[in-house]
Coordinates of C-alpha atoms in Angstrom, one line a residue:
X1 CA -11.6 5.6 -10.1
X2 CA -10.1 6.8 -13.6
X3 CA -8.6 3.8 -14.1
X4 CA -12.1 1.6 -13.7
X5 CA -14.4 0.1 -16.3
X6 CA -17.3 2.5 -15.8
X7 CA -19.3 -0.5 -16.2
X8 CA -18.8 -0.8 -13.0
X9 CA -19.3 2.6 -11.5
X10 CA -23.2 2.0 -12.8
X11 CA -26.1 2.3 -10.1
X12 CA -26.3 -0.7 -8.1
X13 CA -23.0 -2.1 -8.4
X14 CA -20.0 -0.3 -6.9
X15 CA -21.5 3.2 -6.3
X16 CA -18.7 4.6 -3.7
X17 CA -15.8 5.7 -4.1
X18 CA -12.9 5.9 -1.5
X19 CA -9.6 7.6 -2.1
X20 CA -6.5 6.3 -0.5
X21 CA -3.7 8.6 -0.2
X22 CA 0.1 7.5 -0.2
X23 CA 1.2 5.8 3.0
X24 CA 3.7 8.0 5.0
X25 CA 6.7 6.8 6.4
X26 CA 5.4 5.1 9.6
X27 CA 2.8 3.0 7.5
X28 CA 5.4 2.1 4.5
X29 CA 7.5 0.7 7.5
X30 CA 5.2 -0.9 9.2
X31 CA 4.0 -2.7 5.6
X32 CA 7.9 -4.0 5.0
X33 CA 7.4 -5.4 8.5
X34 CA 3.8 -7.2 8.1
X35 CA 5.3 -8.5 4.6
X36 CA 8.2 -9.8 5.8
X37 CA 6.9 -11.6 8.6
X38 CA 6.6 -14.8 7.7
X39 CA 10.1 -14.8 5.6
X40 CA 13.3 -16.1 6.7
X41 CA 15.2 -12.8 6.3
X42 CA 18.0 -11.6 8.2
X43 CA 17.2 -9.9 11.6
X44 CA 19.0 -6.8 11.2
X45 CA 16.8 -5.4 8.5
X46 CA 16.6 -1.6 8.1
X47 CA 12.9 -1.8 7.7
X48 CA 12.7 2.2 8.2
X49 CA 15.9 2.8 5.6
X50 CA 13.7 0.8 2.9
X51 CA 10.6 2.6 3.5
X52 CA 12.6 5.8 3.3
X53 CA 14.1 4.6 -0.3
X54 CA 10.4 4.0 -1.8
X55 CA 8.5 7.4 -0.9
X56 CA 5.8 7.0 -3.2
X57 CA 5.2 3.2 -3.2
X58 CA 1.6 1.8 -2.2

């Protein structure tokens, strides 16, 4: 939320907000995975390894 217009945090428009913490390991993995899906990439990818490397990626 800091980094919103508050023009937008006025009545009527977007009046929740939601937090979203830092995926953990499993979900960082399992984001590689989903991205990767439709790549041609080599089939040995460490997909775990790469989510280890990038702790507090989004």
């Amino acid at each position: 939320p800091d980094t919103l217009d508050p023009a937008l945090l006025r009545p009527g428009r977007l009046d929740r907000k939601v937090e979203f913490g830092l995926p953990d390991l499993e979900s960082r993995t399992q984001i590689f995975k989903i991205h990767t899906r439709t790549m041609n990439c080599e089939r040995d990818i460490r997909f775990e390894l790469l989510a280890r490397l990038c702790p507090n990626s989004t």
